[in-house]
Short mmCIF file of C-alpha atoms in Angstrom, two decimals:
data_model
loop_
_atom_site.label_atom_id
_atom_site.label_comp_id
_atom_site.label_asym_id
_atom_site.label_seq_id
_atom_site.Cartn_x
_atom_site.Cartn_y
_atom_site.Cartn_z
CA UNK U 1025 145.29 4.35 103.23
CA UNK U 1026 142.45 5.14 105.52
CA UNK U 1027 141.62 8.23 103.42
CA UNK U 1028 141.26 6.19 100.30
CA UNK U 1029 138.86 3.82 102.04
CA UNK U 1030 136.70 6.70 103.24
CA UNK U 1031 136.51 8.20 99.82
CA UNK U 1032 135.42 4.86 98.33
CA UNK U 1033 132.73 4.51 101.01
CA UNK U 1034 131.40 7.98 100.20
CA UNK U 1035 131.27 7.23 96.50
CA UNK U 1036 129.44 3.96 97.08
CA UNK U 1037 126.98 5.78 99.29
CA UNK U 1038 126.35 8.40 96.59
CA UNK U 1039 125.80 5.70 93.96
CA UNK U 1040 123.33 3.88 96.21
CA UNK U 1041 121.41 7.10 96.84
CA UNK U 1042 121.35 7.78 93.09
CA UNK U 1043 119.99 4.31 92.37
CA UNK U 1044 117.46 4.68 95.14
CA UNK U 1045 116.35 8.07 93.80
CA UNK U 1046 115.96 6.57 90.35
CA UNK U 1047 113.82 3.80 91.77
CA UNK U 1048 111.64 6.23 93.75
CA UNK U 1049 111.10 8.60 90.79
CA UNK U 1050 108.00 6.72 89.34
CA UNK U 1051 106.36 6.93 92.75
CA UNK U 1052 106.61 10.69 92.73
CA UNK U 1053 105.49 10.94 89.12
CA UNK U 1054 102.63 8.40 89.00
CA UNK U 1055 101.87 8.11 92.72
CA UNK U 1056 101.87 5.18 95.01
CA UNK U 1057 99.54 2.40 93.78
CA UNK U 1058 96.56 1.81 96.08
CA UNK U 1059 93.39 -0.31 96.03
CA UNK U 1060 91.08 2.63 96.83
CA UNK U 1061 89.52 4.17 93.73
CA UNK U 1062 89.88 7.82 92.92
CA UNK U 1063 86.65 9.77 93.66
CA UNK U 1064 86.74 11.19 90.15
CA UNK U 1065 86.91 7.73 88.70
CA UNK U 1066 83.95 6.38 90.72
CA UNK U 1067 81.49 7.59 88.11
CA UNK U 1068 83.44 5.87 85.37
CA UNK U 1069 82.02 2.36 85.13
CA UNK U 1070 82.48 -0.30 82.48
CA UNK U 1071 79.01 0.61 81.18
CA UNK U 1072 80.22 4.14 80.53
CA UNK U 1073 82.91 3.02 78.14
CA UNK U 1074 82.18 4.26 74.64
CA UNK U 1075 83.59 4.57 71.21
CA UNK U 1076 84.89 7.79 69.96
CA UNK U 1077 82.01 8.01 67.43
CA UNK U 1078 79.26 7.35 70.05
CA UNK U 1079 77.05 10.33 71.06
CA UNK U 1080 77.14 11.81 74.53
CA UNK U 1081 74.94 10.33 77.29
CA UNK U 1082 71.69 12.05 78.05
CA UNK U 1083 72.91 13.01 81.54
CA UNK U 1084 75.99 14.66 80.13
CA UNK U 1085 75.77 18.15 78.75
CA UNK U 1086 77.70 19.30 75.64
CA UNK U 1087 79.81 21.54 77.91
CA UNK U 1088 81.08 18.47 79.81
CA UNK U 1089 82.39 16.79 76.66
CA UNK U 1090 85.83 18.49 76.76
CA UNK U 1091 86.38 17.07 80.30
CA UNK U 1092 85.94 13.51 79.06
CA UNK U 1093 89.54 13.16 78.01
CA UNK U 1094 90.76 14.53 81.35
CA UNK U 1095 88.76 11.90 83.28
CA UNK U 1096 90.54 9.13 81.39
CA UNK U 1097 94.10 9.66 82.38
CA UNK U 1098 95.45 8.61 79.03
CA UNK U 1099 99.03 9.28 77.99
CA UNK U 1100 97.83 10.56 74.59
CA UNK U 1101 94.60 12.17 73.22
CA UNK U 1102 92.07 9.92 71.49
CA UNK U 1103 91.48 10.87 67.86
CA UNK U 1104 87.92 11.84 66.82
CA UNK U 1105 86.66 9.57 64.07
CA UNK U 1106 83.82 10.78 61.85
CA UNK U 1107 82.50 8.41 59.17
CA UNK U 1108 82.15 9.82 55.60
CA UNK U 1109 79.83 8.28 53.03
CA UNK U 1110 80.19 9.15 49.34
CA UNK U 1111 76.59 9.76 48.22
CA UNK U 1112 77.55 9.75 44.54
CA UNK U 1113 78.55 6.10 44.80
CA UNK U 1114 75.17 5.08 46.32
CA UNK U 1115 73.03 7.13 43.82
CA UNK U 1116 71.49 4.94 41.10
CA UNK U 1117 70.06 5.67 37.68
CA UNK U 1118 66.80 7.59 37.20
CA UNK U 1119 63.76 5.32 37.26
CA UNK U 1120 60.83 5.18 34.85
CA UNK U 1121 57.95 7.64 35.11
CA UNK U 1122 55.13 6.32 37.26
CA UNK U 1123 51.45 6.20 36.42
CA UNK U 1124 49.32 9.27 36.91
CA UNK U 1125 47.42 9.44 40.13
CA UNK U 1126 43.71 9.90 40.65
CA UNK U 1127 42.63 13.47 39.80
CA UNK U 1128 41.94 15.59 42.80
CA UNK U 1129 38.83 17.57 43.58
CA UNK U 1130 38.01 20.64 41.54
CA UNK U 1131 39.07 23.82 43.19
CA UNK U 1132 37.06 26.99 43.49
CA UNK U 1133 36.44 28.94 40.32
CA UNK U 1134 38.89 31.77 39.99
CA UNK U 1135 38.18 35.30 38.86
CA UNK U 1136 37.51 35.95 35.20
CA UNK U 1137 40.60 36.91 33.27
CA UNK U 1138 41.05 39.82 30.96
CA UNK U 1139 39.85 39.61 27.39
CA UNK U 1140 42.52 38.37 25.03
CA UNK U 1141 43.53 39.90 21.71
CA UNK U 1142 41.29 39.41 18.69
CA UNK U 1143 42.20 36.38 16.61
CA UNK U 1144 42.61 36.13 12.87
CA UNK U 1145 39.55 35.86 10.65
CA UNK U 1146 38.72 32.28 9.79
CA UNK U 1147 37.97 30.83 6.37
CA UNK U 1148 34.47 30.85 4.93
CA UNK U 1149 32.40 27.84 5.94
CA UNK U 1150 30.26 25.59 3.80
CA UNK U 1151 26.68 26.41 2.89
CA UNK U 1152 24.20 25.12 5.43
CA UNK U 1153 21.10 23.05 4.86
CA UNK U 1154 17.91 24.78 3.66
CA UNK U 1155 15.89 26.25 6.47
CA UNK U 1156 12.23 25.78 7.29
CA UNK U 1157 10.12 27.65 4.69
CA UNK U 1158 7.77 28.71 7.47
CA UNK U 1159 10.51 30.83 8.95
CA UNK U 1160 10.97 32.92 5.80
CA UNK U 1161 9.12 36.23 5.85
CA UNK U 1162 9.16 36.52 2.04
CA UNK U 1163 7.20 34.81 -0.72
CA UNK U 1164 7.04 35.54 -4.45
CA UNK U 1165 6.55 33.71 -7.74
CA UNK U 1166 6.13 34.47 -11.44
CA UNK U 1167 5.44 31.68 -13.94
CA UNK U 1168 4.33 31.51 -17.57
CA UNK U 1169 3.05 29.17 -20.29
CA UNK U 1170 4.15 28.97 -23.94
CA UNK U 1171 1.68 26.37 -25.14
CA UNK U 1172 -1.92 27.09 -26.10
CA UNK U 1173 -4.64 25.29 -24.16
CA UNK U 1174 -8.16 24.03 -25.11
CA UNK U 1175 -10.36 22.89 -22.29
CA UNK U 1176 -11.43 19.28 -22.67
CA UNK U 1177 -13.13 18.82 -19.32
CA UNK U 1178 -15.60 20.74 -17.22
CA UNK U 1179 -12.88 21.88 -14.80
CA UNK U 1180 -9.18 21.89 -15.68
CA UNK U 1181 -6.18 23.31 -13.77
CA UNK U 1182 -3.85 25.59 -15.70
CA UNK U 1183 -0.32 24.15 -15.71
CA UNK U 1184 2.70 26.36 -16.44
CA UNK U 1185 5.98 25.44 -18.16
CA UNK U 1186 8.17 28.51 -17.62
CA UNK U 1187 9.62 29.84 -14.35
CA UNK U 1188 10.65 33.46 -13.90
CA UNK U 1189 10.70 33.60 -10.10
CA UNK U 1190 9.92 30.87 -7.57
CA UNK U 1191 11.24 32.07 -4.21
CA UNK U 1192 11.90 29.17 -1.84
CA UNK U 1193 9.98 26.84 -4.20
CA UNK U 1194 6.54 27.81 -2.88
CA UNK U 1195 4.95 27.37 -6.34
CA UNK U 1196 4.52 23.75 -7.47
CA UNK U 1197 5.13 23.49 -11.24
CA UNK U 1198 3.66 19.98 -11.46
CA UNK U 1199 0.13 20.84 -10.32
CA UNK U 1200 0.17 24.62 -10.96
CA UNK U 1201 -0.55 25.60 -7.34
CA UNK U 1202 1.00 28.15 -5.01
CA UNK U 1203 1.28 26.96 -1.39
CA UNK U 1204 1.21 29.50 1.40
CA UNK U 1205 3.99 28.94 3.96
CA UNK U 1206 3.94 32.48 5.37
CA UNK U 1207 0.54 33.75 6.41
CA UNK U 1208 -0.23 37.31 5.40
CA UNK U 1209 -1.56 39.66 2.71
CA UNK U 1210 -0.75 38.61 -0.91
CA UNK U 1211 -1.20 40.19 -4.36
CA UNK U 1212 -1.97 38.00 -7.41
CA UNK U 1213 -2.35 38.76 -11.11
CA UNK U 1214 -3.29 36.63 -14.15
CA UNK U 1215 -2.61 37.58 -17.79
CA UNK U 1216 -3.83 35.58 -20.84
CA UNK U 1217 -4.29 35.98 -24.59
CA UNK U 1218 -7.76 35.17 -25.93
CA UNK U 1219 -8.37 33.04 -29.02
CA UNK U 1220 -10.35 34.23 -32.05
CA UNK U 1221 -13.99 33.09 -32.00
CA UNK U 1222 -13.45 31.16 -28.77
CA UNK U 1223 -14.60 31.87 -25.27
CA UNK U 1224 -12.17 32.49 -22.38
CA UNK U 1225 -13.57 31.51 -19.01
CA UNK U 1226 -11.19 31.16 -16.03
CA UNK U 1227 -11.14 31.50 -12.23
CA UNK U 1228 -8.42 32.32 -9.70
CA UNK U 1229 -9.05 29.78 -6.98
CA UNK U 1230 -8.29 29.73 -3.25
CA UNK U 1231 -8.38 26.12 -2.20
CA UNK U 1232 -11.66 24.94 -3.79
CA UNK U 1233 -13.41 28.33 -3.87
CA UNK U 1234 -13.63 30.70 -6.89
CA UNK U 1235 -12.32 34.12 -5.88
CA UNK U 1236 -12.36 36.10 -9.15
CA UNK U 1237 -13.19 35.37 -12.79
CA UNK U 1238 -11.37 36.27 -16.01
CA UNK U 1239 -13.79 36.22 -18.91
CA UNK U 1240 -13.78 37.19 -22.60
CA UNK U 1241 -16.61 36.60 -25.08
CA UNK U 1242 -15.92 35.05 -28.50
CA UNK U 1243 -14.71 37.66 -30.98
CA UNK U 1244 -13.06 37.93 -34.34
CA UNK U 1245 -10.11 39.58 -32.65
CA UNK U 1246 -7.75 38.11 -30.03
CA UNK U 1247 -6.81 40.41 -27.18
CA UNK U 1248 -4.76 40.40 -23.96
CA UNK U 1249 -6.95 39.97 -20.92
CA UNK U 1250 -5.89 40.34 -17.23
CA UNK U 1251 -7.24 39.98 -13.71
CA UNK U 1252 -5.69 40.80 -10.33
CA UNK U 1253 -6.66 40.71 -6.64
CA UNK U 1254 -5.34 40.71 -3.08
CA UNK U 1255 -5.98 37.83 -0.70
CA UNK U 1256 -5.30 37.37 2.99
CA UNK U 1257 -3.99 33.84 3.20
CA UNK U 1258 -3.46 31.47 6.08
CA UNK U 1259 -0.73 28.92 6.26
CA UNK U 1260 -1.30 25.91 3.93
CA UNK U 1261 -3.78 27.79 1.72
CA UNK U 1262 -3.55 27.00 -2.04
CA UNK U 1263 -3.97 29.50 -4.91
CA UNK U 1264 -4.27 28.28 -8.50
CA UNK U 1265 -6.02 28.94 -11.88
CA UNK U 1266 -8.87 26.82 -13.26
CA UNK U 1267 -10.53 26.67 -16.70
CA UNK U 1268 -14.30 26.14 -16.88
CA UNK U 1269 -15.95 24.60 -19.94
CA UNK U 1270 -19.53 25.38 -20.78
CA UNK U 1271 -21.49 24.84 -24.00
CA UNK U 1272 -18.95 26.72 -26.08
CA UNK U 1273 -15.26 25.88 -26.47
CA UNK U 1274 -12.96 27.46 -23.92
CA UNK U 1275 -9.35 28.23 -24.94
CA UNK U 1276 -6.30 30.51 -24.43
CA UNK U 1277 -3.81 31.33 -27.15
CA UNK U 1278 0.00 30.95 -27.40
CA UNK U 1279 2.47 30.26 -30.27
CA UNK U 1280 5.12 28.11 -28.48
CA UNK U 1281 7.66 30.91 -28.94
CA UNK U 1282 6.55 33.92 -26.93
CA UNK U 1283 5.02 33.85 -23.47
CA UNK U 1284 1.42 35.10 -23.60
CA UNK U 1285 0.18 33.56 -20.33
CA UNK U 1286 1.60 34.61 -16.90
CA UNK U 1287 0.58 34.10 -13.31
CA UNK U 1288 2.23 36.14 -10.55
CA UNK U 1289 1.97 36.56 -6.77
CA UNK U 1290 3.96 37.94 -3.85
CA UNK U 1291 3.67 38.60 -0.15
CA UNK U 1292 2.77 42.20 0.67
CA UNK U 1293 2.77 41.98 4.45
CA UNK U 1294 3.16 38.94 6.72
CA UNK U 1295 0.71 38.34 9.54
CA UNK U 1296 1.81 39.22 13.08
CA UNK U 1297 1.11 36.41 15.54
#
């Protein structure tokens, strides 16, 4: 009987020790609670609390970041949260083209480039306007008359009705005068057909001066008569043919079909300024 009581006492004692050990286990695992702060936790103040996405403090180095989790005695690691923004959702449509800005300053002139390939030949252009007659270094004319002429006045200019050559229009057909536009040495010649029993009396004139005479006395035969000369003309000089009437009738012959009367002139050599 006494043995049974002792055994029961032992078993109760063992159970009490087991319960006591179970109660003391948290103290060994987590430590005894105390009011004194841990030296490692002194630096951790409420102001140092942060979110997981906040950057590190300026006084903390990147190497100290891994120790942050160890200073917070947490039962589980804090996940690292990194925000992600989908740029394609925020991108809008392409806007309109803006106005051109103010042109900038001209830069320095660059080096001359190489000569390019020869282009294709262009089409022929239109004829230009007539040039200044004074610039032409040529002058020539040859005119004739088909109608006979009797002098009715003391002095009468010989007018021509046929043009063979009138280079640049230097000979005026309305008044029978050649106008000098190119100064220089000229050659002139006059050919007429005399009239039977009539006198032929003519002058080749330069301006208002008689230069040479063409003369034929009255005769029972009509003949061809000619005169020629060279003149050194200045610009704007005039050369023409004049009939002179005296006591007898002055006339030159033609039959309205053939050309018996001709007056010619051309530039031999222009003057050198």
